Short mmCIF file of C-alpha atoms in Angstrom, two decimals:
data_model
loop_
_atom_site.label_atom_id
_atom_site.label_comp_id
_atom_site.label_asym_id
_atom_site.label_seq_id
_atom_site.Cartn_x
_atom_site.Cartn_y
_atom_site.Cartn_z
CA UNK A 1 0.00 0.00 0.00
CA UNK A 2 1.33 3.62 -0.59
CA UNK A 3 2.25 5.90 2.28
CA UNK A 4 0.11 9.03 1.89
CA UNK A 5 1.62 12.43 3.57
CA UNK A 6 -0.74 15.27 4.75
CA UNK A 7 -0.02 19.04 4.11
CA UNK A 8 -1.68 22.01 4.15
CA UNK A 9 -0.97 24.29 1.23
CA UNK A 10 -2.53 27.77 1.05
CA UNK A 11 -4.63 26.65 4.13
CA UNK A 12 -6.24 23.07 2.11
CA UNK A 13 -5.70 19.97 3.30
CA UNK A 14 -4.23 18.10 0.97
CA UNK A 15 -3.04 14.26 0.69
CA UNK A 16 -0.73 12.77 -1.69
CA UNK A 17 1.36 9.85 -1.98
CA UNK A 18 4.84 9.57 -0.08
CA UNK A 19 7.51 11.02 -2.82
CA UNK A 20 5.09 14.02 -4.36
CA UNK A 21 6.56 17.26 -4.99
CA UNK A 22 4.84 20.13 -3.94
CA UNK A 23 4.58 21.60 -7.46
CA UNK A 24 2.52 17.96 -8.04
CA UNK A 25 0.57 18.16 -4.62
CA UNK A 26 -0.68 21.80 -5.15
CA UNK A 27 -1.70 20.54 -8.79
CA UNK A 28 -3.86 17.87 -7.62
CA UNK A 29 -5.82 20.27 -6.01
CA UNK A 30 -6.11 22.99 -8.29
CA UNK A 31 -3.78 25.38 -7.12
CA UNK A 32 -1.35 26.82 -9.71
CA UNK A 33 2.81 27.43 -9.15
CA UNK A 34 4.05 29.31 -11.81
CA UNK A 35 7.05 27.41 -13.31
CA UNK A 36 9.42 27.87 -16.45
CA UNK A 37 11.89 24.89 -16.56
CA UNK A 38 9.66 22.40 -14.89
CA UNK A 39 8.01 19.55 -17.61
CA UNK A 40 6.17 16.69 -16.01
CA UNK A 41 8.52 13.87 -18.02
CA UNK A 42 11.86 15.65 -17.26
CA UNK A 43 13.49 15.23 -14.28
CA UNK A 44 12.82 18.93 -12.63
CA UNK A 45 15.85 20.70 -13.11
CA UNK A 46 15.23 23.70 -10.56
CA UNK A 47 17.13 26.15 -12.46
CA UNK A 48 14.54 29.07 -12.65
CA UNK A 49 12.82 29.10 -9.41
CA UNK A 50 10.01 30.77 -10.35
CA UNK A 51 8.43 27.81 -8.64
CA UNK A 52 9.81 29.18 -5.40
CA UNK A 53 7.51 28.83 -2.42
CA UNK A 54 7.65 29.32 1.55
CA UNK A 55 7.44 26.65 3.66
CA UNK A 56 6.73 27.58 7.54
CA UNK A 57 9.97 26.46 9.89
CA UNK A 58 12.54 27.13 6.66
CA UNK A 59 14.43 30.06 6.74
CA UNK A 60 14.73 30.63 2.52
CA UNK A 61 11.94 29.75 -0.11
CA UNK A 62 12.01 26.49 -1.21
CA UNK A 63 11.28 25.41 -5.33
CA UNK A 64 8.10 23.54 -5.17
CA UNK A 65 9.13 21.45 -8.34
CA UNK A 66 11.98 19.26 -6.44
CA UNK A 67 10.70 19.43 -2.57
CA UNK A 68 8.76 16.42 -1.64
CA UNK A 69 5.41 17.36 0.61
CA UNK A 70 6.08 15.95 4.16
CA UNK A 71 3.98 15.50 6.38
CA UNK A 72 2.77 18.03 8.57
CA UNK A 73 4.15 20.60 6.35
CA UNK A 74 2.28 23.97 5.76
CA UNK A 75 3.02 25.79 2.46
CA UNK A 76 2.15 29.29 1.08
CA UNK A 77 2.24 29.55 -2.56
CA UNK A 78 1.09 33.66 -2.38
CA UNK A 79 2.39 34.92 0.58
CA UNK A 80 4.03 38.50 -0.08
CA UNK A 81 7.14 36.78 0.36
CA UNK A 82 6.63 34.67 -2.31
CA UNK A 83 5.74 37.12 -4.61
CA UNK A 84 8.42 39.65 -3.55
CA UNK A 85 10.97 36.92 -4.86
CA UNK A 86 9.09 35.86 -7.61
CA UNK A 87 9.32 39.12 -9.07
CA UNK A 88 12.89 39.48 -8.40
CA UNK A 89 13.37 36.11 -9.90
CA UNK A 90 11.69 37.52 -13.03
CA UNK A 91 13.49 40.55 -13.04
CA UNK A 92 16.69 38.56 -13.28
CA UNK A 93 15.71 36.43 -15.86
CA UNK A 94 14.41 39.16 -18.06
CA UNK A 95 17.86 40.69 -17.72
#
C-alpha cells in the first residue's frame, strides 16, 4: 500500500502519496505554481525558481518542483514573500 503524507498548502488539506513534490501536490488540487523549466517527463531541473515557495519552519523559499510534501508541512504559494521573490526572480531572468 502507498504511504500518503498530509499538508496544508494555502490553508487546504491536501493528501498525496509519499515522494510528491509540492509543485505535483498543489496541482492535484487545483492550485497553480508558476514554473518555467519544470516539464512533467523531465526530471525537474530547478534552475529558474520561479516555482519558489515558503514553507513555515525554513528560513529561505524552497522550489516547489523538487521538494517532496512531508507530512505536517504547511506551504504558502502567495504569501508576499513569495511574490516579492518571484518578481525578483523575473526581473533577473528578463535581464
Amino acid at each position: 500500500m502507498t504511504e500518503v503524507v498530509n499538508l496544508t498548502i494555502d490553508g487546504q488539506a491536501v493528501s498525496v502519496p509519499k515522494g510528491t513534490s509540492i509543485l505535483q501536490a498543489a496541482a492535484s488540487v487545483g492550485i497553480n505554481i508558476p514554473t518555467i523549466c519544470y516539464h512533467p517527463t523531465l526530471t525537474p531541473p530547478a534552475v529558474c525558481r520561479l516555482c519558489t515557495v515558503e514553507v513555515e519552519k525554513q528560513r529561505v523559499l524552497q522550489p516547489a518542483c523538487v521538494v517532496q510534501a512531508a507530512e505536517g508541512m504547511v506551504v504558502h504559494t502567495d504569501s508576499e514573500r513569495v511574490q516579492t521573490g518571484r518578481k525578483v526572480i523575473l526581473e533577473l531572468l528578463a535581464s
